[in-house]
Amino acid sequence: MADKRYYWLKLPADFFTKPSTLMLMSLGDDKLNIYMQMLTMAINTDCKLMYTVNTPYTVETLSMLLKRSKECVKSTIDALIELELLEVLKDGAFYLAELPDMIGSKSASAERQRKSRQERDKGVTVCDSECDSSVTSCDKGVTSCDKNAQCHIENRDIEKENRDRDRDLKDIYCRAGTTADVEPEVKAESKTKGEVRLAKPRKANTAKADSEAAEVIEHLNAKTGSNYRTNSKATVSIIRARLNDGFRLDDCKRVIDTKAEQWLNNPEMSKYLRPETLFRPSHFEGYLNECRGKPKIRGDSTAISDEAAFLRSISEEIQRQMNEPVENPVTDEMLDALGIK
């Protein structure tokens, strides 16, 4: 079963002081509130306001959900479009341009581990035999024994998590057959309060990522005959997000080539040859694995057919017989009988 993820909204320090937010606030505080609600609604729907996977929210449905008048919601959407904070996609969905850089997430297993460490830390008791004899009550504060015991537990947990991580990476290397092109995506960054914080994947250079995203869009247009704009924030941001995840330009092109070959001549599937489907986080890696096929493990022998194996065995047998010494079956008696001297 897939590990459930929890998402949250990360606001930059200058969110309430940057020009776009101040302009929006100048039109009324209710518009900023509506915008904030929209951001939270689109966190786990690829930054789009969607009722279902294929059904976008309309002004009417947003009005009912946000308990605002249609006029208020409509004027807020118009203001967000004017400030380039919102874009209307071809399917009518509202796309929030700032949201991709404001989403944070954590897996359910990571949250369970954090809570487990907290509960374990609360259960640390005072060791009377090692504590200072002058300390007679736990109510007087945390003793040196508490600190030593807790540090011991924290160090033990950190070492165990490091060993587990190293073992997982080693397994990945073994399955890949080499360590030359395998780079761990996360590294231990610091050790604080018994937790191992993982470094976030390093984001690609913005200018380079935008340039590569434009190249991917042009490749998609050439392959499918579509006309996506290379300066569309909605299209560029979803491709840039995959590049920031560590995928490469060639990976994006390979996914386009593969899905175009599969879907382009299929009337039911050709409509999905679009950036929001091809580069959706939940789809992209699966599409890329289709391109790569089954990985070849070092040491595997090439599979051969039964006929090829049979022919090879005959060839080996003939070669063996040719190399063996042959005894002369002709005797002198046989020569005399034939009149050959």
CSV table of C-alpha atoms in Angstrom, one decimal:
chain,number,residue,atom,x,y,z
A,1,MET,CA,0.0,0.0,0.0
A,2,ALA,CA,1.3,3.4,-1.0
A,3,ASP,CA,2.6,5.6,1.9
A,4,LYS,CA,0.1,8.4,2.6
A,5,ARG,CA,1.5,12.0,2.4
A,6,TYR,CA,0.5,15.1,4.3
A,7,TYR,CA,0.7,18.5,2.6
A,8,TRP,CA,1.0,22.0,4.0
A,9,LEU,CA,1.4,25.5,2.7
A,10,LYS,CA,4.7,27.3,3.1
A,11,LEU,CA,4.5,31.1,2.9
A,12,PRO,CA,7.7,33.0,2.2
A,13,ALA,CA,8.8,35.7,4.6
A,14,ASP,CA,7.8,38.5,2.2
A,15,PHE,CA,4.4,37.1,1.3
A,16,PHE,CA,2.4,39.9,2.9
A,17,THR,CA,4.8,42.7,1.8
A,18,LYS,CA,5.5,41.8,-1.9
A,19,PRO,CA,3.8,44.0,-4.5
A,20,SER,CA,1.3,41.4,-5.8
A,21,THR,CA,-0.1,40.7,-2.3
A,22,LEU,CA,-0.3,44.4,-1.4
A,23,MET,CA,-2.1,45.1,-4.7
A,24,LEU,CA,-4.6,42.3,-3.9
A,25,MET,CA,-5.1,43.6,-0.3
A,26,SER,CA,-5.7,47.1,-1.6
A,27,LEU,CA,-8.8,45.7,-3.5
A,28,GLY,CA,-10.2,44.4,-0.2
A,29,ASP,CA,-9.2,42.1,2.6
A,30,ASP,CA,-11.8,39.5,1.5
A,31,LYS,CA,-9.9,39.0,-1.8
A,32,LEU,CA,-6.7,38.0,0.1
A,33,ASN,CA,-8.7,35.6,2.3
A,34,ILE,CA,-10.3,34.0,-0.8
A,35,TYR,CA,-6.8,33.7,-2.4
A,36,MET,CA,-5.4,32.0,0.7
A,37,GLN,CA,-8.4,29.5,0.8
A,38,MET,CA,-7.8,28.7,-2.9
A,39,LEU,CA,-4.1,28.0,-2.2
A,40,THR,CA,-5.0,25.4,0.5
A,41,MET,CA,-7.7,23.8,-1.8
A,42,ALA,CA,-5.2,23.2,-4.6
A,43,ILE,CA,-2.3,21.8,-2.6
A,44,ASN,CA,-2.7,18.1,-3.5
A,45,THR,CA,-4.4,18.6,-6.9
A,46,ASP,CA,-1.4,19.7,-8.9
A,47,CYS,CA,-1.9,23.4,-8.1
A,48,LYS,CA,-5.3,23.4,-9.9
A,49,LEU,CA,-8.8,24.0,-8.3
A,50,MET,CA,-10.3,20.6,-9.2
A,51,TYR,CA,-13.5,19.0,-7.9
A,52,THR,CA,-12.4,15.6,-9.4
A,53,VAL,CA,-9.5,14.5,-11.5
A,54,ASN,CA,-11.3,15.7,-14.7
A,55,THR,CA,-13.8,18.2,-13.2
A,56,PRO,CA,-12.5,21.8,-12.4
A,57,TYR,CA,-14.3,24.1,-10.0
A,58,THR,CA,-16.4,26.8,-11.5
A,59,VAL,CA,-17.2,30.3,-10.1
A,60,GLU,CA,-20.5,29.0,-8.8
A,61,THR,CA,-19.1,26.0,-7.0
A,62,LEU,CA,-16.3,28.1,-5.5
A,63,SER,CA,-18.9,30.6,-4.3
A,64,MET,CA,-20.8,27.8,-2.5
A,65,LEU,CA,-17.7,26.3,-0.9
A,66,LEU,CA,-16.2,29.6,0.2
A,67,LYS,CA,-19.5,31.0,1.2
A,68,ARG,CA,-19.0,34.1,-0.8
A,69,SER,CA,-21.1,35.8,-3.4
A,70,LYS,CA,-20.5,35.0,-7.1
A,71,GLU,CA,-19.6,38.6,-7.8
A,72,CYS,CA,-17.0,38.6,-5.0
A,73,VAL,CA,-15.4,35.3,-6.3
A,74,LYS,CA,-15.5,36.4,-9.9
A,75,SER,CA,-13.8,39.8,-9.1
A,76,THR,CA,-11.2,38.0,-7.0
A,77,ILE,CA,-10.4,35.6,-9.9
A,78,ASP,CA,-10.2,38.6,-12.3
A,79,ALA,CA,-7.8,40.4,-10.0
A,80,LEU,CA,-5.6,37.3,-9.6
A,81,ILE,CA,-5.4,36.9,-13.4
A,82,GLU,CA,-4.4,40.5,-13.7
A,83,LEU,CA,-1.7,40.1,-11.2
A,84,GLU,CA,-0.5,36.9,-12.9
A,85,LEU,CA,-1.2,34.8,-9.8
A,86,LEU,CA,-3.8,32.7,-11.5
A,87,GLU,CA,-4.2,31.3,-15.0
A,88,VAL,CA,-7.1,29.7,-16.7
A,89,LEU,CA,-6.1,26.5,-18.5
A,90,LYS,CA,-7.6,25.1,-21.7
A,91,ASP,CA,-9.9,22.7,-19.9
A,92,GLY,CA,-11.2,25.6,-17.8
A,93,ALA,CA,-9.3,24.8,-14.6
A,94,PHE,CA,-7.9,27.6,-12.5
A,95,TYR,CA,-4.2,27.2,-12.0
A,96,LEU,CA,-2.4,29.0,-9.1
A,97,ALA,CA,1.0,30.0,-10.5
A,98,GLU,CA,2.8,30.6,-7.1
A,99,LEU,CA,1.7,27.4,-5.5
A,100,PRO,CA,4.3,24.9,-6.8
A,101,ASP,CA,7.1,26.7,-4.8
A,102,MET,CA,4.9,26.9,-1.6
A,103,ILE,CA,4.0,23.2,-1.0
A,104,GLY,CA,5.6,21.2,1.7
A,105,SER,CA,4.9,17.5,2.4
A,106,LYS,CA,5.8,14.6,4.7
A,107,SER,CA,5.0,10.9,4.4
A,108,ALA,CA,2.8,9.2,7.0
A,109,SER,CA,5.6,6.9,8.1
A,110,ALA,CA,7.9,9.8,8.8
A,111,GLU,CA,5.2,11.4,11.0
A,112,ARG,CA,4.7,8.1,12.9
A,113,GLN,CA,8.4,7.9,13.5
A,114,ARG,CA,8.5,11.4,14.9
A,115,LYS,CA,5.6,10.8,17.3
A,116,SER,CA,7.2,7.5,18.3
A,117,ARG,CA,10.5,9.3,19.2
A,118,GLN,CA,8.5,11.9,21.2
A,119,GLU,CA,6.7,9.2,23.2
A,120,ARG,CA,9.9,7.3,23.9
A,121,ASP,CA,11.7,10.5,25.0
A,122,LYS,CA,8.8,11.2,27.5
A,123,GLY,CA,9.3,7.7,29.0
A,124,VAL,CA,12.9,8.4,30.1
A,125,THR,CA,13.1,8.0,33.8
A,126,VAL,CA,15.6,9.2,36.4
A,127,CYS,CA,18.4,6.7,37.1
A,128,ASP,CA,18.9,7.1,40.9
A,129,SER,CA,22.1,5.1,41.0
A,130,GLU,CA,23.9,7.5,38.6
A,131,CYS,CA,22.3,10.8,39.6
A,132,ASP,CA,23.9,13.3,41.9
A,133,SER,CA,23.0,12.5,45.6
A,134,SER,CA,22.1,16.1,46.2
A,135,VAL,CA,19.1,15.8,43.8
A,136,THR,CA,16.2,14.4,45.8
A,137,SER,CA,13.2,15.3,43.6
A,138,CYS,CA,12.4,15.0,39.9
A,139,ASP,CA,10.3,18.2,40.3
A,140,LYS,CA,13.5,20.3,40.8
A,141,GLY,CA,14.4,20.0,37.1
A,142,VAL,CA,16.1,17.7,34.6
A,143,THR,CA,19.1,16.0,36.2
A,144,SER,CA,22.4,15.1,34.6
A,145,CYS,CA,21.2,11.5,34.6
A,146,ASP,CA,18.1,12.5,32.5
A,147,LYS,CA,20.3,14.3,30.0
A,148,ASN,CA,22.8,11.4,29.8
A,149,ALA,CA,20.1,8.8,29.3
A,150,GLN,CA,18.3,10.9,26.7
A,151,CYS,CA,21.5,11.7,24.8
A,152,HIS,CA,22.3,7.9,24.8
A,153,ILE,CA,18.9,7.2,23.3
A,154,GLU,CA,19.1,9.9,20.7
A,155,ASN,CA,22.6,8.8,19.6
A,156,ARG,CA,21.5,5.2,19.4
A,157,ASP,CA,18.4,6.1,17.3
A,158,ILE,CA,20.5,8.3,15.0
A,159,GLU,CA,23.1,5.5,14.5
A,160,LYS,CA,20.3,3.0,13.7
A,161,GLU,CA,18.6,5.3,11.2
A,162,ASN,CA,22.0,6.0,9.5
A,163,ARG,CA,22.6,2.2,9.3
A,164,ASP,CA,19.2,1.6,7.8
A,165,ARG,CA,19.7,4.4,5.3
A,166,ASP,CA,23.1,3.1,4.3
A,167,ARG,CA,21.7,-0.4,3.9
A,168,ASP,CA,18.8,0.8,1.7
A,169,LEU,CA,21.3,2.7,-0.5
A,170,LYS,CA,23.5,-0.4,-0.8
A,171,ASP,CA,20.5,-2.4,-1.9
A,172,ILE,CA,19.8,0.2,-4.6
A,173,TYR,CA,23.4,0.1,-5.8
A,174,CYS,CA,23.3,-3.8,-5.9
A,175,ARG,CA,20.1,-3.8,-7.9
A,176,ALA,CA,21.5,-1.2,-10.4
A,177,GLY,CA,24.7,-3.2,-10.8
A,178,THR,CA,27.0,-0.2,-10.4
A,179,THR,CA,27.6,2.7,-8.1
A,180,ALA,CA,29.0,5.0,-10.7
A,181,ASP,CA,25.8,6.7,-11.8
A,182,VAL,CA,23.8,6.3,-8.6
A,183,GLU,CA,23.6,9.3,-6.3
A,184,PRO,CA,21.6,9.3,-3.1
A,185,GLU,CA,18.8,11.9,-3.2
A,186,VAL,CA,18.9,12.8,0.4
A,187,LYS,CA,21.8,13.1,2.9
A,188,ALA,CA,21.8,13.6,6.7
A,189,GLU,CA,22.0,17.3,7.2
A,190,SER,CA,22.0,17.7,11.0
A,191,LYS,CA,21.3,15.9,14.2
A,192,THR,CA,19.0,17.9,16.6
A,193,LYS,CA,16.8,16.6,19.4
A,194,GLY,CA,17.1,13.0,18.3
A,195,GLU,CA,15.9,13.6,14.7
A,196,VAL,CA,17.8,13.2,11.5
A,197,ARG,CA,16.6,16.0,9.2
A,198,LEU,CA,16.9,15.2,5.5
A,199,ALA,CA,18.2,17.7,3.1
A,200,LYS,CA,15.8,18.8,0.5
A,201,PRO,CA,16.7,18.1,-3.2
A,202,ARG,CA,18.7,20.9,-4.5
A,203,LYS,CA,16.6,23.0,-6.9
A,204,ALA,CA,17.9,23.5,-10.4
A,205,ASN,CA,19.1,27.0,-11.5
A,206,THR,CA,15.9,28.9,-12.3
A,207,ALA,CA,17.1,30.4,-15.6
A,208,LYS,CA,18.5,27.0,-16.8
A,209,ALA,CA,15.3,25.2,-15.7
A,210,ASP,CA,13.1,27.7,-17.5
A,211,SER,CA,15.3,27.3,-20.6
A,212,GLU,CA,15.1,23.5,-20.5
A,213,ALA,CA,11.3,23.7,-19.8
A,214,ALA,CA,10.9,25.8,-23.0
A,215,GLU,CA,12.9,23.2,-24.9
A,216,VAL,CA,10.6,20.4,-23.6
A,217,ILE,CA,7.5,22.4,-24.6
A,218,GLU,CA,8.9,22.9,-28.2
A,219,HIS,CA,9.7,19.2,-28.3
A,220,LEU,CA,6.1,18.4,-27.3
A,221,ASN,CA,4.7,20.7,-29.9
A,222,ALA,CA,6.9,19.1,-32.6
A,223,LYS,CA,5.9,15.6,-31.6
A,224,THR,CA,2.1,16.1,-31.2
A,225,GLY,CA,1.4,19.1,-33.4
A,226,SER,CA,0.1,21.1,-30.4
A,227,ASN,CA,0.8,24.8,-29.8
A,228,TYR,CA,1.7,25.2,-26.1
A,229,ARG,CA,3.4,28.5,-25.3
A,230,THR,CA,6.9,28.5,-23.9
A,231,ASN,CA,6.1,31.6,-21.8
A,232,SER,CA,3.0,30.1,-20.1
A,233,LYS,CA,3.6,30.1,-16.4
A,234,ALA,CA,1.3,27.1,-15.8
A,235,THR,CA,3.0,25.0,-18.4
A,236,VAL,CA,6.6,26.0,-17.5
A,237,SER,CA,6.1,25.6,-13.8
A,238,ILE,CA,4.9,22.0,-13.9
A,239,ILE,CA,7.9,21.0,-16.1
A,240,ARG,CA,10.3,23.0,-13.9
A,241,ALA,CA,9.0,21.2,-10.9
A,242,ARG,CA,10.0,17.8,-12.4
A,243,LEU,CA,13.5,19.2,-13.2
A,244,ASN,CA,13.7,20.4,-9.6
A,245,ASP,CA,12.9,16.9,-8.5
A,246,GLY,CA,16.1,15.7,-10.1
A,247,PHE,CA,14.9,14.5,-13.5
A,248,ARG,CA,16.8,15.5,-16.6
A,249,LEU,CA,15.9,17.2,-19.9
A,250,ASP,CA,16.4,13.9,-21.7
A,251,ASP,CA,14.0,12.2,-19.3
A,252,CYS,CA,11.2,14.7,-20.2
A,253,LYS,CA,11.8,14.2,-23.9
A,254,ARG,CA,11.8,10.4,-23.6
A,255,VAL,CA,8.4,10.5,-21.9
A,256,ILE,CA,7.0,12.7,-24.6
A,257,ASP,CA,8.4,10.4,-27.3
A,258,THR,CA,7.0,7.2,-25.7
A,259,LYS,CA,3.5,8.5,-24.9
A,260,ALA,CA,3.2,10.2,-28.3
A,261,GLU,CA,4.0,6.9,-30.0
A,262,GLN,CA,1.4,5.1,-27.8
A,263,TRP,CA,-1.4,7.8,-27.8
A,264,LEU,CA,-1.1,10.1,-30.8
A,265,ASN,CA,-3.2,7.9,-33.2
A,266,ASN,CA,-5.7,7.0,-30.5
A,267,PRO,CA,-8.6,9.4,-30.5
A,268,GLU,CA,-9.5,8.6,-26.8
A,269,MET,CA,-5.9,9.0,-25.5
A,270,SER,CA,-4.5,11.8,-27.7
A,271,LYS,CA,-6.2,14.4,-25.7
A,272,TYR,CA,-3.9,13.5,-22.7
A,273,LEU,CA,-0.8,14.5,-24.6
A,274,ARG,CA,-0.6,17.6,-22.5
A,275,PRO,CA,1.9,18.9,-19.9
A,276,GLU,CA,-0.5,18.6,-16.9
A,277,THR,CA,-0.9,14.9,-17.6
A,278,LEU,CA,2.6,13.9,-18.9
A,279,PHE,CA,4.4,15.8,-16.1
A,280,ARG,CA,2.0,15.3,-13.2
A,281,PRO,CA,4.0,14.1,-10.1
A,282,SER,CA,1.9,11.0,-9.7
A,283,HIS,CA,2.3,10.0,-13.4
A,284,PHE,CA,5.8,11.1,-14.6
A,285,GLU,CA,8.0,8.6,-12.9
A,286,GLY,CA,5.8,5.7,-14.1
A,287,TYR,CA,5.9,7.0,-17.7
A,288,LEU,CA,9.7,7.3,-17.5
A,289,ASN,CA,10.0,3.7,-16.2
A,290,GLU,CA,8.0,2.6,-19.3
A,291,CYS,CA,10.7,4.3,-21.5
A,292,ARG,CA,13.6,2.6,-19.7
A,293,GLY,CA,12.1,-0.9,-19.7
A,294,LYS,CA,13.4,-3.7,-17.4
A,295,PRO,CA,16.9,-2.8,-16.0
A,296,LYS,CA,19.6,-5.3,-16.8
A,297,ILE,CA,21.4,-6.5,-13.7
A,298,ARG,CA,25.2,-6.9,-13.9
A,299,GLY,CA,26.0,-10.6,-14.3
A,300,ASP,CA,22.8,-11.5,-16.1
A,301,SER,CA,23.3,-13.6,-19.3
A,302,THR,CA,21.4,-12.8,-22.5
A,303,ALA,CA,18.3,-14.9,-22.9
A,304,ILE,CA,18.5,-17.3,-25.9
A,305,SER,CA,15.8,-19.3,-27.6
A,306,ASP,CA,15.5,-23.1,-27.4
A,307,GLU,CA,16.5,-23.5,-31.0
A,308,ALA,CA,19.6,-21.3,-30.5
A,309,ALA,CA,20.6,-23.3,-27.5
A,310,PHE,CA,20.2,-26.6,-29.5
A,311,LEU,CA,22.3,-25.3,-32.4
A,312,ARG,CA,25.0,-24.1,-30.0
A,313,SER,CA,25.1,-27.5,-28.3
A,314,ILE,CA,25.6,-29.3,-31.7
A,315,SER,CA,28.3,-26.8,-32.6
A,316,GLU,CA,30.1,-27.5,-29.4
A,317,GLU,CA,29.9,-31.3,-29.9
A,318,ILE,CA,31.3,-31.1,-33.4
A,319,GLN,CA,34.1,-28.9,-32.3
A,320,ARG,CA,34.9,-31.4,-29.5
A,321,GLN,CA,35.1,-34.3,-31.9
A,322,MET,CA,37.3,-32.4,-34.3
A,323,ASN,CA,39.8,-31.8,-31.6
A,324,GLU,CA,40.0,-35.4,-30.4
A,325,PRO,CA,42.7,-37.6,-32.0
A,326,VAL,CA,41.4,-40.1,-34.6
A,327,GLU,CA,42.8,-43.7,-34.5
A,328,ASN,CA,43.7,-45.3,-37.9
A,329,PRO,CA,41.2,-48.1,-38.5
A,330,VAL,CA,43.1,-49.5,-41.6
A,331,THR,CA,45.3,-52.6,-40.9
A,332,ASP,CA,47.9,-54.4,-43.0
A,333,GLU,CA,45.6,-57.4,-43.5
A,334,MET,CA,43.0,-55.1,-45.1
A,335,LEU,CA,45.7,-53.6,-47.5
A,336,ASP,CA,46.8,-57.1,-48.5
A,337,ALA,CA,43.3,-58.2,-49.2
A,338,LEU,CA,42.8,-55.2,-51.5
A,339,GLY,CA,46.1,-55.8,-53.3
A,340,ILE,CA,47.6,-52.6,-52.0
A,341,LYS,CA,51.2,-52.7,-50.9
